[in-house]
mmCIF file of C-alpha atoms in Angstrom:
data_model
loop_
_atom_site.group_PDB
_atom_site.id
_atom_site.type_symbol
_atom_site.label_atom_id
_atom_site.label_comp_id
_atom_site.label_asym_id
_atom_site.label_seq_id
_atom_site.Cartn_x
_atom_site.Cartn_y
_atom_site.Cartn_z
ATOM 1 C CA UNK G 28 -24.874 5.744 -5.545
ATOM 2 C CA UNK G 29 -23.897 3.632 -8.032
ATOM 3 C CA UNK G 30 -24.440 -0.180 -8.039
ATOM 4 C CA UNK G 31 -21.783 -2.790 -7.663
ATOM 5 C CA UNK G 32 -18.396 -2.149 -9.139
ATOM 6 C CA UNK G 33 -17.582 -4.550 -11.683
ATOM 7 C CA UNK G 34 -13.841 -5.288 -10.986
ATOM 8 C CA UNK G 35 -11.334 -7.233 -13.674
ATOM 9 C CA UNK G 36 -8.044 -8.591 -11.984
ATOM 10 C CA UNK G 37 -5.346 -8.022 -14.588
ATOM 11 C CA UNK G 38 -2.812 -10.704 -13.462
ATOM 12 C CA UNK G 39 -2.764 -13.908 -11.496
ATOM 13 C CA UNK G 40 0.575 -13.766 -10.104
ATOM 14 C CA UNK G 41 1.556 -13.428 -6.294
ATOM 15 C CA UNK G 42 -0.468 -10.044 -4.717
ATOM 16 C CA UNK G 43 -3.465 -11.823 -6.892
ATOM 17 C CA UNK G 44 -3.780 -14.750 -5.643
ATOM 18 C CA UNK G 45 -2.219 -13.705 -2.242
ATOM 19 C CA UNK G 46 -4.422 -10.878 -1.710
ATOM 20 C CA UNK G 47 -6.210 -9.098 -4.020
ATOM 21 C CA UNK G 48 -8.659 -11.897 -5.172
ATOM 22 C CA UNK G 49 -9.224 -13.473 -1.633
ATOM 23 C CA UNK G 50 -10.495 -10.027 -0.568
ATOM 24 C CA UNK G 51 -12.437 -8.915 -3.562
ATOM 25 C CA UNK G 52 -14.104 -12.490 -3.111
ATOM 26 C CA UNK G 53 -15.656 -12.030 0.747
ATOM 27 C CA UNK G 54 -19.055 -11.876 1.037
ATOM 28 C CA UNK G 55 -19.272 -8.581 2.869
ATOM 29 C CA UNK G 56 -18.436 -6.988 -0.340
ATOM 30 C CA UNK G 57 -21.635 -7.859 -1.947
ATOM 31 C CA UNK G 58 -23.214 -4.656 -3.317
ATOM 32 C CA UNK G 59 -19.940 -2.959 -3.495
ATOM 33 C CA UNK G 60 -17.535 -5.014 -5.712
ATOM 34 C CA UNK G 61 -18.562 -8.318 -8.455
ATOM 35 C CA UNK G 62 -15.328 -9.920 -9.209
ATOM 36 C CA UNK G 63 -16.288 -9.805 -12.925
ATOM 37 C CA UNK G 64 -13.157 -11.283 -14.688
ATOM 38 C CA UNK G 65 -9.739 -12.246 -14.408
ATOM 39 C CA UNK G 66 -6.476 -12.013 -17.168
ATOM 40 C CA UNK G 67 -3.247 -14.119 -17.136
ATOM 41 C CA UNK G 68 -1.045 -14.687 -19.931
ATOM 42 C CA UNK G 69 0.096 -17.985 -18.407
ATOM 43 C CA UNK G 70 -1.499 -20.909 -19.943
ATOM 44 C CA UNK G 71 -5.032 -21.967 -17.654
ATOM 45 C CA UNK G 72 -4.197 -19.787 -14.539
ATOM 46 C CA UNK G 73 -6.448 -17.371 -15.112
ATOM 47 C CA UNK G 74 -9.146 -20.283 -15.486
ATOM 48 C CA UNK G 75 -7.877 -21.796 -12.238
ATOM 49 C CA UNK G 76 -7.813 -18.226 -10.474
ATOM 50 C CA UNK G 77 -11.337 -17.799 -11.825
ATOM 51 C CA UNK G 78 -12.544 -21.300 -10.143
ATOM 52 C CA UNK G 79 -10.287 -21.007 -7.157
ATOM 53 C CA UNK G 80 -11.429 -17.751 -6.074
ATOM 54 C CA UNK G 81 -15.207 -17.350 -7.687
ATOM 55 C CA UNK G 82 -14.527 -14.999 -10.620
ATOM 56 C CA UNK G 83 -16.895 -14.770 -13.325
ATOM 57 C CA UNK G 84 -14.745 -15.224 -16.183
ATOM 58 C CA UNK G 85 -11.100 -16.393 -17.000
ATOM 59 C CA UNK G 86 -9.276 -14.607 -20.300
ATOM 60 C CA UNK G 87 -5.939 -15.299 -21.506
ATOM 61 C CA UNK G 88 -5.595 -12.222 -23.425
ATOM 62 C CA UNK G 89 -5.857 -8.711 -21.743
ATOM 63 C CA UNK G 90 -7.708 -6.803 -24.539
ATOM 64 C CA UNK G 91 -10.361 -9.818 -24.407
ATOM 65 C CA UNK G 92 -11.216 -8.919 -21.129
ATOM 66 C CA UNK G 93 -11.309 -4.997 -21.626
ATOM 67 C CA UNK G 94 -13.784 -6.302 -24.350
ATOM 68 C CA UNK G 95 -15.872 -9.121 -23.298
ATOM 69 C CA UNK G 96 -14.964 -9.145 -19.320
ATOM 70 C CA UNK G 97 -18.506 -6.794 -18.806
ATOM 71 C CA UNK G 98 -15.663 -4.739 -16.187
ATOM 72 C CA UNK G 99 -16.608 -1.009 -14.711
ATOM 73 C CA UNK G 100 -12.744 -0.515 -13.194
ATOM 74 C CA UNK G 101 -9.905 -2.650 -13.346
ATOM 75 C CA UNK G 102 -7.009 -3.455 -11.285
ATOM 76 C CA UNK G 103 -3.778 -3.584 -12.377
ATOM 77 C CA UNK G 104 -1.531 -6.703 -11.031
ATOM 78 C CA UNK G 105 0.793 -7.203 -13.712
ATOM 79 C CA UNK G 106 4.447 -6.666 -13.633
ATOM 80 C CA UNK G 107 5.448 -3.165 -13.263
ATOM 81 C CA UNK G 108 6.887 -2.609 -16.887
ATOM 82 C CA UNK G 109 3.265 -3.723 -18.341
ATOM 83 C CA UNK G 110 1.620 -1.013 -16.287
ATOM 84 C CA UNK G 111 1.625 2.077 -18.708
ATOM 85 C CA UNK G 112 0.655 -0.094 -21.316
ATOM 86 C CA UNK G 113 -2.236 -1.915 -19.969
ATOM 87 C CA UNK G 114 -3.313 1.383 -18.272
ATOM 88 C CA UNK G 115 -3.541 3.075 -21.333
ATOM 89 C CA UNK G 116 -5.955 0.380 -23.404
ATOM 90 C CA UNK G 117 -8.009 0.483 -20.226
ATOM 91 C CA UNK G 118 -8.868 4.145 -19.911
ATOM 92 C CA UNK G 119 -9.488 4.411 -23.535
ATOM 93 C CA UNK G 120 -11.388 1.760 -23.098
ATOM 94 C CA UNK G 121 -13.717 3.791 -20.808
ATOM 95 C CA UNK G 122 -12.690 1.776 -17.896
ATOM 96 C CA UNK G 123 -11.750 2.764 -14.116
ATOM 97 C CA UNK G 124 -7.959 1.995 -13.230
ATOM 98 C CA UNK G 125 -6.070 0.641 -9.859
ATOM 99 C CA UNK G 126 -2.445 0.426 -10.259
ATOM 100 C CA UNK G 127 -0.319 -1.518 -7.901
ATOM 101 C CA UNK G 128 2.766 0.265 -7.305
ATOM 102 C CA UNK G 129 3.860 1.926 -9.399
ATOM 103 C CA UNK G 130 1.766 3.211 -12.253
ATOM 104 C CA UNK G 131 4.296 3.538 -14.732
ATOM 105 C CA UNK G 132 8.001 4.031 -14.732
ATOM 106 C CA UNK G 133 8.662 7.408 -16.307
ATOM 107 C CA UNK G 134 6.945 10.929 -15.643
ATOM 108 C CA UNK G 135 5.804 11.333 -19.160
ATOM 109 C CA UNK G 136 3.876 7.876 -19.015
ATOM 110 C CA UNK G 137 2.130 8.812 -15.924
ATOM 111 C CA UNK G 138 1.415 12.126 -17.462
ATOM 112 C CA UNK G 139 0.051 11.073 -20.489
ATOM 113 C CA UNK G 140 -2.204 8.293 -18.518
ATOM 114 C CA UNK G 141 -3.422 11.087 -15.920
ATOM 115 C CA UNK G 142 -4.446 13.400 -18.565
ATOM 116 C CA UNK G 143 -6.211 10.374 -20.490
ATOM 117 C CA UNK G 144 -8.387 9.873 -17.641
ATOM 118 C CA UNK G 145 -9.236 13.333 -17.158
ATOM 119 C CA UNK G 146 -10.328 13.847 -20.504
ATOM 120 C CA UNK G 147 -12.517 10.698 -20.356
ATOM 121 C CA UNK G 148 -13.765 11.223 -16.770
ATOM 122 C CA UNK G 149 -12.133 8.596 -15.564
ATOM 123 C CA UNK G 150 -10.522 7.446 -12.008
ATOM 124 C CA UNK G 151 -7.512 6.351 -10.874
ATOM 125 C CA UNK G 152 -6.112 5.396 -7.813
ATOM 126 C CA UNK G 153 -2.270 4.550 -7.890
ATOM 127 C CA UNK G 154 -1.112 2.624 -5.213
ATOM 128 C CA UNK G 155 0.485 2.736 -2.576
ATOM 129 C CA UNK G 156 -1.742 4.882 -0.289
ATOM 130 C CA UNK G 157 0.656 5.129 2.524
ATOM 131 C CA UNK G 158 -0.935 8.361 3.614
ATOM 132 C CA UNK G 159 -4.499 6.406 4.293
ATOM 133 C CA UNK G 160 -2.780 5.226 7.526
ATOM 134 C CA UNK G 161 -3.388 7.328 10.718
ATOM 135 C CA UNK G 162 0.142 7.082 12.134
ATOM 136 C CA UNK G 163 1.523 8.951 9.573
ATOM 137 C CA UNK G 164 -0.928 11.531 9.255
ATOM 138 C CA UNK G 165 -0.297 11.922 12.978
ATOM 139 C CA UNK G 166 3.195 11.841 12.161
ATOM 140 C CA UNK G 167 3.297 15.112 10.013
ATOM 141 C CA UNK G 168 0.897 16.812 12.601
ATOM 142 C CA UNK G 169 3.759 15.543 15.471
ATOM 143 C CA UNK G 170 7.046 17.230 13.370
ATOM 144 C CA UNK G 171 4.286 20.456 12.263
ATOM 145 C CA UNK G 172 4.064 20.511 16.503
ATOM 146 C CA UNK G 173 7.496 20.725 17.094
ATOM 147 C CA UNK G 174 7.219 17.813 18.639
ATOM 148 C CA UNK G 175 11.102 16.787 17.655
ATOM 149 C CA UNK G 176 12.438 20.302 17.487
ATOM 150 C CA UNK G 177 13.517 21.001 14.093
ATOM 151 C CA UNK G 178 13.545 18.364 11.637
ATOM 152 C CA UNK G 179 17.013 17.517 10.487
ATOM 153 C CA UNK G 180 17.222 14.229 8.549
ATOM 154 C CA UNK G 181 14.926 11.705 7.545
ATOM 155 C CA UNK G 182 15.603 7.605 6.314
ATOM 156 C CA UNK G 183 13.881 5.453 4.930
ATOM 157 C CA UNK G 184 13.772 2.118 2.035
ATOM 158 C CA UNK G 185 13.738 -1.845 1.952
ATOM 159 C CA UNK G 186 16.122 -4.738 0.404
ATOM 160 C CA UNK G 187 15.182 -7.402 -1.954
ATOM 161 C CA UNK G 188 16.559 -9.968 0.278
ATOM 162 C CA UNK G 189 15.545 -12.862 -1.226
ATOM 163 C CA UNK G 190 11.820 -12.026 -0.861
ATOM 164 C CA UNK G 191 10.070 -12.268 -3.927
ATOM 165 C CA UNK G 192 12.401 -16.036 -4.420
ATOM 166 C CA UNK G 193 10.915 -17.701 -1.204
ATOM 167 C CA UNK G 194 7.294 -16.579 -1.467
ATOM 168 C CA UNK G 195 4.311 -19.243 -0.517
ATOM 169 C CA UNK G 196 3.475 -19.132 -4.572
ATOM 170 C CA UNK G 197 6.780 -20.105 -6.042
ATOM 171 C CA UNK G 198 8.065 -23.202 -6.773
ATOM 172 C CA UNK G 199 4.877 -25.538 -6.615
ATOM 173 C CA UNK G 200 3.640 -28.201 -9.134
ATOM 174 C CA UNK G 201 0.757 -25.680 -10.283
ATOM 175 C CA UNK G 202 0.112 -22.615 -12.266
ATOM 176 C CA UNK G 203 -1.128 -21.000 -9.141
ATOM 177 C CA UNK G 204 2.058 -22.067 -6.767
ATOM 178 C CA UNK G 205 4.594 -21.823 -9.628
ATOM 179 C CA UNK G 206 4.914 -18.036 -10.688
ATOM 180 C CA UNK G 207 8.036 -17.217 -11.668
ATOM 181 C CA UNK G 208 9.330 -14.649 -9.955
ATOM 182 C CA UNK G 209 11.889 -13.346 -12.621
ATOM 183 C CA UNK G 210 10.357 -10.274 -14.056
ATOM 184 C CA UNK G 211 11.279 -8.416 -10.462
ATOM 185 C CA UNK G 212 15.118 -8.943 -11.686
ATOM 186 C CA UNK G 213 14.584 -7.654 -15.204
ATOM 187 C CA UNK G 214 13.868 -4.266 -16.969
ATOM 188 C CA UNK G 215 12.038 -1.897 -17.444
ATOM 189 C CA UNK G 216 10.294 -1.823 -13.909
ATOM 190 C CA UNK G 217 12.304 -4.368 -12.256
ATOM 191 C CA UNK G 218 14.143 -3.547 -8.826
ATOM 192 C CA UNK G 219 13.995 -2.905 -5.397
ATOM 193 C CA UNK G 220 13.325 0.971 -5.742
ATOM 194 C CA UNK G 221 10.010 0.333 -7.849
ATOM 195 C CA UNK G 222 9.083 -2.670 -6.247
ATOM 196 C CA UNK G 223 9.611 -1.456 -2.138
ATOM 197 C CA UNK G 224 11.588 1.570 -1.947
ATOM 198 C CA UNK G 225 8.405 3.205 -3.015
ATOM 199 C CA UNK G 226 6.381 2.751 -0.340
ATOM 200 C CA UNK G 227 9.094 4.870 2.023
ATOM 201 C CA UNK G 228 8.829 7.666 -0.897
ATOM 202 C CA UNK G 229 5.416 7.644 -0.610
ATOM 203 C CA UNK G 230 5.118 7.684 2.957
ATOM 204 C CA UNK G 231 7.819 10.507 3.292
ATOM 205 C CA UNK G 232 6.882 13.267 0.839
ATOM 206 C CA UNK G 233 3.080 12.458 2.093
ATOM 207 C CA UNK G 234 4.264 13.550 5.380
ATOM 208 C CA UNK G 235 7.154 16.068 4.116
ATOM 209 C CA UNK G 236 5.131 17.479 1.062
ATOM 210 C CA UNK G 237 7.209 16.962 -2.476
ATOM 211 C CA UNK G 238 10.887 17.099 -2.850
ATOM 212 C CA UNK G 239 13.146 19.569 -5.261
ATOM 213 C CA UNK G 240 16.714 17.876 -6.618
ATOM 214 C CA UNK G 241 17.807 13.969 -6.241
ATOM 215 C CA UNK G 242 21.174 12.634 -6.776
ATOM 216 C CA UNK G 243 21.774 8.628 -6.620
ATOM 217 C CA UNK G 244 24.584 5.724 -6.836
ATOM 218 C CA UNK G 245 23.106 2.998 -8.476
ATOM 219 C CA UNK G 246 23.921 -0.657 -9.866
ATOM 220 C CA UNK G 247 23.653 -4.365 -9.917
ATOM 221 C CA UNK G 248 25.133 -6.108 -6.921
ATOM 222 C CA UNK G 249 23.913 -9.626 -6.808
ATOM 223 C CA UNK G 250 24.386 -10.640 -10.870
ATOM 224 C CA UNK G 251 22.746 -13.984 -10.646
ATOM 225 C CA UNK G 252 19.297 -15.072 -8.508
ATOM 226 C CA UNK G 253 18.297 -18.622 -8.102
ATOM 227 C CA UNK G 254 14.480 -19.382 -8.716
ATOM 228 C CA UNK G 255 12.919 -22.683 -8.864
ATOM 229 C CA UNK G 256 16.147 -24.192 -9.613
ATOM 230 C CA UNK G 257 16.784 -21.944 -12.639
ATOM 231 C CA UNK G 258 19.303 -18.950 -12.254
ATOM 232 C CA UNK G 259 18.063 -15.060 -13.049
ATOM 233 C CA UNK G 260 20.650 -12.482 -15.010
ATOM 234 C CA UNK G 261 19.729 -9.217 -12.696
ATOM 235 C CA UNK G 262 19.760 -6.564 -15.342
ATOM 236 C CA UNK G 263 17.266 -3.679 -13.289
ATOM 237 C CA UNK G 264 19.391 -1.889 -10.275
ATOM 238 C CA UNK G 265 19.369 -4.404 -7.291
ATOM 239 C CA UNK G 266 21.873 -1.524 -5.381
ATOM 240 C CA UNK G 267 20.367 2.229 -4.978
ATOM 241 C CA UNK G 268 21.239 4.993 -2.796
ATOM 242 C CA UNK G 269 19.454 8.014 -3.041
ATOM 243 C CA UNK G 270 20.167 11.221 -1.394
ATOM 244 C CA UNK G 271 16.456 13.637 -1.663
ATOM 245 C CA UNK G 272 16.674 17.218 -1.783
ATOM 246 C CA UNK G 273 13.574 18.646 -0.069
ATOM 247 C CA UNK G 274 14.499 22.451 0.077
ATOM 248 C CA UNK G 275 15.680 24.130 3.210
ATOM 249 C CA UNK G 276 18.735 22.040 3.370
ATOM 250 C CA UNK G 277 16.394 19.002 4.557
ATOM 251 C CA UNK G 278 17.702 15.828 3.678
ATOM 252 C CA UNK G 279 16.014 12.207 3.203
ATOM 253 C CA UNK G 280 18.631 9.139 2.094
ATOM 254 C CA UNK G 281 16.577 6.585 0.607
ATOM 255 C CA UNK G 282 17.674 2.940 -0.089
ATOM 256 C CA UNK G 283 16.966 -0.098 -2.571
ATOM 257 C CA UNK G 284 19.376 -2.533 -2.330
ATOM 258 C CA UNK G 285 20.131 -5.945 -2.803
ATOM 259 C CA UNK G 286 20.193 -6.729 1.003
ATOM 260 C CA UNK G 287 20.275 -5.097 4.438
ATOM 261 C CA UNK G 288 18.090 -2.356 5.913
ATOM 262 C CA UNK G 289 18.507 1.106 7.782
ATOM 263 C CA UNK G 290 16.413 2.484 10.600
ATOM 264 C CA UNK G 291 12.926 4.218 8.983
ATOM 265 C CA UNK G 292 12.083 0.933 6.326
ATOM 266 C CA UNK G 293 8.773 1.576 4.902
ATOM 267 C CA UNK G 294 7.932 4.447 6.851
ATOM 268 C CA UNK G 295 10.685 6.620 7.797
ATOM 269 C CA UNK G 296 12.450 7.708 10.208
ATOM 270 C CA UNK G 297 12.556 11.106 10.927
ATOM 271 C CA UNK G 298 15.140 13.015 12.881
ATOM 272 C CA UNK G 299 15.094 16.010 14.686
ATOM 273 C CA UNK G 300 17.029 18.453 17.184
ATOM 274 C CA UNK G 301 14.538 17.368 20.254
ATOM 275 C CA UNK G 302 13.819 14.076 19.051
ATOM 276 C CA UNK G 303 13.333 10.763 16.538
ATOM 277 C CA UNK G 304 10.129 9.543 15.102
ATOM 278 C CA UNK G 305 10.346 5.862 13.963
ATOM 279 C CA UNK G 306 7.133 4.106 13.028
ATOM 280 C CA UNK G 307 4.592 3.868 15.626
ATOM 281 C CA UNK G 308 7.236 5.662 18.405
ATOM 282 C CA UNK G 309 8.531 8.821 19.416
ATOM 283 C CA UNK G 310 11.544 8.642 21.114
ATOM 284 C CA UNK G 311 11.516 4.966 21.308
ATOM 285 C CA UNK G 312 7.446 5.404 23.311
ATOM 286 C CA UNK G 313 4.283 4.929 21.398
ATOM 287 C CA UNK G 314 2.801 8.175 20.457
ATOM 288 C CA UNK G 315 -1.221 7.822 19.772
ATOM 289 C CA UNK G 316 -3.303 8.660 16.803
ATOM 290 C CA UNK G 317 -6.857 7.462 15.952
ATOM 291 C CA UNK G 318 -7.914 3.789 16.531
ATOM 292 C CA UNK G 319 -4.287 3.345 17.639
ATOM 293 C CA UNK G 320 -4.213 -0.459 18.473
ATOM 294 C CA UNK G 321 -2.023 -1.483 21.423
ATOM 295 C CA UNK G 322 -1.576 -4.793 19.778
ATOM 296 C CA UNK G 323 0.082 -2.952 16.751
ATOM 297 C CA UNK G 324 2.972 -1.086 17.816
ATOM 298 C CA UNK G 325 6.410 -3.280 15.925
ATOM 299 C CA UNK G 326 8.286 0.050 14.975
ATOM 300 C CA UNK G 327 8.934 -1.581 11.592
ATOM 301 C CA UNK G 328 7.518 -3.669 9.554
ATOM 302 C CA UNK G 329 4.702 -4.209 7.246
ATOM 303 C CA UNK G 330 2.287 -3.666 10.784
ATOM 304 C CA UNK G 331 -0.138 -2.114 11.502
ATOM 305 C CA UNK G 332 -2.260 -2.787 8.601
ATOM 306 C CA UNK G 333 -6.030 -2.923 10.492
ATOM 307 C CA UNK G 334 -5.386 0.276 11.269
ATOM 308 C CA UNK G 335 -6.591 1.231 7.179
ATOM 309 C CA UNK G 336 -10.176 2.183 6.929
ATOM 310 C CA UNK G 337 -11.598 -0.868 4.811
ATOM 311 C CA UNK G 338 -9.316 -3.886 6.702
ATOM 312 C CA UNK G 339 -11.898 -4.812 9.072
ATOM 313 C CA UNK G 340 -13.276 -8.273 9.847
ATOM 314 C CA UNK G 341 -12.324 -11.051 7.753
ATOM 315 C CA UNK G 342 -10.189 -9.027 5.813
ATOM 316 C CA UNK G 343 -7.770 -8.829 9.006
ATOM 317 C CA UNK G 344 -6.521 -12.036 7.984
ATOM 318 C CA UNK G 345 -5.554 -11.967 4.336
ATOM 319 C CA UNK G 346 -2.463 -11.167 3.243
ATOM 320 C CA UNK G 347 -1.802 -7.618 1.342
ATOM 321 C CA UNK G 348 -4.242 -5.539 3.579
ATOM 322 C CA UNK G 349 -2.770 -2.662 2.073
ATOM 323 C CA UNK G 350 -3.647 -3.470 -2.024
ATOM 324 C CA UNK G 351 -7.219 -4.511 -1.041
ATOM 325 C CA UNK G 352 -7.625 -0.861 0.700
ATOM 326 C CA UNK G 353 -6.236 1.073 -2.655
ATOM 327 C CA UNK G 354 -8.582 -1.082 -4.447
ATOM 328 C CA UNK G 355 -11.514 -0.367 -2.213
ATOM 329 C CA UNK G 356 -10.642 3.694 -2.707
ATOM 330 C CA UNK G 357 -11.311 3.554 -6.396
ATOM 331 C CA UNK G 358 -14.568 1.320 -5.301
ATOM 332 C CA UNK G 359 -15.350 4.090 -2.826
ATOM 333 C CA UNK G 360 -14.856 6.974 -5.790
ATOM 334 C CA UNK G 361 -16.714 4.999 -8.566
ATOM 335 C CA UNK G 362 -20.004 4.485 -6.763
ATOM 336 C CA UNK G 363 -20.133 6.999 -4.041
ATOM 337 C CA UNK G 364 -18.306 10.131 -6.099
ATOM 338 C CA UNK G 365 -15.584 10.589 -2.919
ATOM 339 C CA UNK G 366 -11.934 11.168 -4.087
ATOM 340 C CA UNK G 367 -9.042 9.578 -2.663
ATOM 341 C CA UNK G 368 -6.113 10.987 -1.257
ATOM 342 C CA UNK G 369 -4.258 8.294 -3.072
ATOM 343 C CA UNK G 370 -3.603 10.200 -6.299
ATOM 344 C CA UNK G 371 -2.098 9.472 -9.551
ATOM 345 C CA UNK G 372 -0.789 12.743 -9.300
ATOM 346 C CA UNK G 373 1.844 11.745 -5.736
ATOM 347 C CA UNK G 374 2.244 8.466 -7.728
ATOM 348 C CA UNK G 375 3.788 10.423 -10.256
ATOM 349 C CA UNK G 376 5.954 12.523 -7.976
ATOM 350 C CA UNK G 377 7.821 9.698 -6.567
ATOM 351 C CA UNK G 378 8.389 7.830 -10.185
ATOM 352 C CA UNK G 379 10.288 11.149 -10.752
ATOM 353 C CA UNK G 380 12.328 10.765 -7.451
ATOM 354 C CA UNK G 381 12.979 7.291 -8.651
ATOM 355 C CA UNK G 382 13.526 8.326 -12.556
ATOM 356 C CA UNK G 383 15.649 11.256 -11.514
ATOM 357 C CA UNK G 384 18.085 8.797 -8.951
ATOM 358 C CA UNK G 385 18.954 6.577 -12.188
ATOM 359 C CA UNK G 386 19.740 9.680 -14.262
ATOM 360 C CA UNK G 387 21.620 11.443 -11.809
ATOM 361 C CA UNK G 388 23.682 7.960 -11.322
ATOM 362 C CA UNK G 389 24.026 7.476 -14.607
ATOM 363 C CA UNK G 390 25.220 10.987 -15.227
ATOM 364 C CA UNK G 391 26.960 11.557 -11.830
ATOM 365 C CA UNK G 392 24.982 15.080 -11.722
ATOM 366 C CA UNK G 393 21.962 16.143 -9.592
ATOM 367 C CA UNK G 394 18.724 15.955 -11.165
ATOM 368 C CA UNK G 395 16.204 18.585 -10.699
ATOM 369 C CA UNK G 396 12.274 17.450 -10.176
ATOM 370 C CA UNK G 397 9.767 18.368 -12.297
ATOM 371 C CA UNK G 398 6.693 17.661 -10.817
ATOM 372 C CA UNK G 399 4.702 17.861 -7.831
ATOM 373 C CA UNK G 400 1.221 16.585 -6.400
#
């Protein structure tokens, strides 16, 4: 086994300093994970993330910390459109890579960065590993069983609301309580369908297997956000609809949108001729699954995250249970050699679902997939 992973945080901004350093900083990591640097662009908050939260060093520049940082792996907290990039100068940089959702934004960039760490014999672990959680494992095993007669429809996706605007770090008189939250307005990588929608993709073709054809609407429907006083031009898609082709003539409509919700959020909802799974029920009754906790059973909602293999103890109580597991995965894979099911490979699979909805809106024609995991 190897010895403690040395871990570099690239990015200080919310799921940083909200989650990802206040686990990676508990003491019943110690053996496992050294919180060896941190990176931030913004002037001194990756010094006061480095005090705040007991990381080793502070850089402002990224390549200084792929250079001097002394980091085995890094994870990736940066806005989406910097995540190919930065990815790239890390693997060739003979360093282990966690991407928050999602890795890149196009199938070629995910391509190229999965075949990079292949030839290098590197790992990477692309969040988000929705599959790591026991209800939907017992989920797929439930529609295998029949258990809603035959599978007809399935829903699922999340709205931007005005989420990312009212967070705890926005708005303060600090660099760690005034990130701006603009970047999740802007392009490339900006909107609800990378930012959210992707967790419902990656939950339903996890349970499903991968899809075949996509075909979208897509557009801006809120122009202007307000943030910290100072108004936001949205120029990424704040308004998706996707219809998912998954062979068969089985159906998924997946949303992004500016606002609103439909039954399935995260998670899906699955439909059939006997029956509906929705989260944590069947037929509106809680179904079990291993370590199901009684206390855990909202049929929507971020929920049930203790119910993912690493979130025990203290860990229970900081936000963005979900990150910290993905991040533990690689951990787990570096120094014990055991592979995650959270692949690059199904990371790439549902940036072509995502992809493939803006062409098809753009072009008005269904889009065929190319890939699969």
């Amino acid at each position: 086994m190897a010895d403690s992973v040395r871990m570099g945080v690239v990015g200080a901004g919310s799921i940083s300093v909200r989650g990802i350093l206040p686990h990676l900083g508990q003491g019943d990591l110690a053996g496992r994970v050294t919180l060896a640097a941190v990176c931030d662009p913004v002037p001194g908050r990756a010094e006061a993330a480095a005090e705040k939260f007991g990381v080793a060093q502070g850089f402002t520049e990224y390549e200084d910390l792929l250079a001097r940082g002394d980091v085995d792996a890094v994870t990736i907290a940066s806005p989406i459109g910097l995540h190919y990039e930065q990815g790239k100068l890390a693997l060739q940089a003979g360093k282990h890579v966690h991407f928050n959702k999602t890795m890149t934004i196009t199938v070629a960039e995910a391509t190229e960065l999965i075949e990079l760490a292949a030839a290098n014999d590197l790992r990477i672990v692309a969040s988000p590993g929705e599959m790591l959680r026991p209800h939907h494992v017992r989920t797929r095993e439930l529609i295998a069983e029949g258990a809603i007669g035959t599978l007809s429809w399935v829903s699922c996706g999340a709205a931007f609301g005005t989420y990312h605007e009212d967070e705890a770090v926005r708005g303060g008189s600090d660099v760690l309580t005034n990130i701006d939250p603009s970047w999740y307005f802007r392009k490339p990588g900006g909107g609800p369908m990378y930012d959210m929608t992707v967790y419902g993709l990656h939950a339903v073709t996890g349970i499903l297997g991968p899809a075949k054809r996509v075909t979208a609407m897509s557009g801006v429907r809120i122009p202007v956000r307000t943030s910290g006083g100072t108004e936001v031009r949205t120029e990424a898609d704040d308004n998706t609809i996707v219809l998912i082709d998954f062979g068969d003539n089985l159906f998924c409509v997946a949303t992004g949108t500016a606002a609103g919700g439909m039954r399935g959020g995260f998670g899906g909802a699955y439909y059939g001729t006997k029956g509906t799974i929705d989260g944590l029920l069947l037929d509106d009754e809680p179904f079990d699954f291993p370590n199901r906790n009684p206390a855990e059973l909202a049929p929507r909602g971020p929920g049930n995250q203790a119910l993912l293999p690493h979130v025990t103890g203290v860990h229970r109580e900081i936000e963005e249970q979900h990150v910290y597991e993905d991040v533990m995965q690689l951990v787990d894979w570096v120094r014990e050699g055991k592979p995650s099911i959270v692949t690059a490979e199904h990371a790439r699979h549902v940036i072509d679902i995502i992809e493939a909805a803006y062409r098809a809106s753009a072009t008005g024609q269904t889009q065929n997939l190319t890939t699969t995991f």
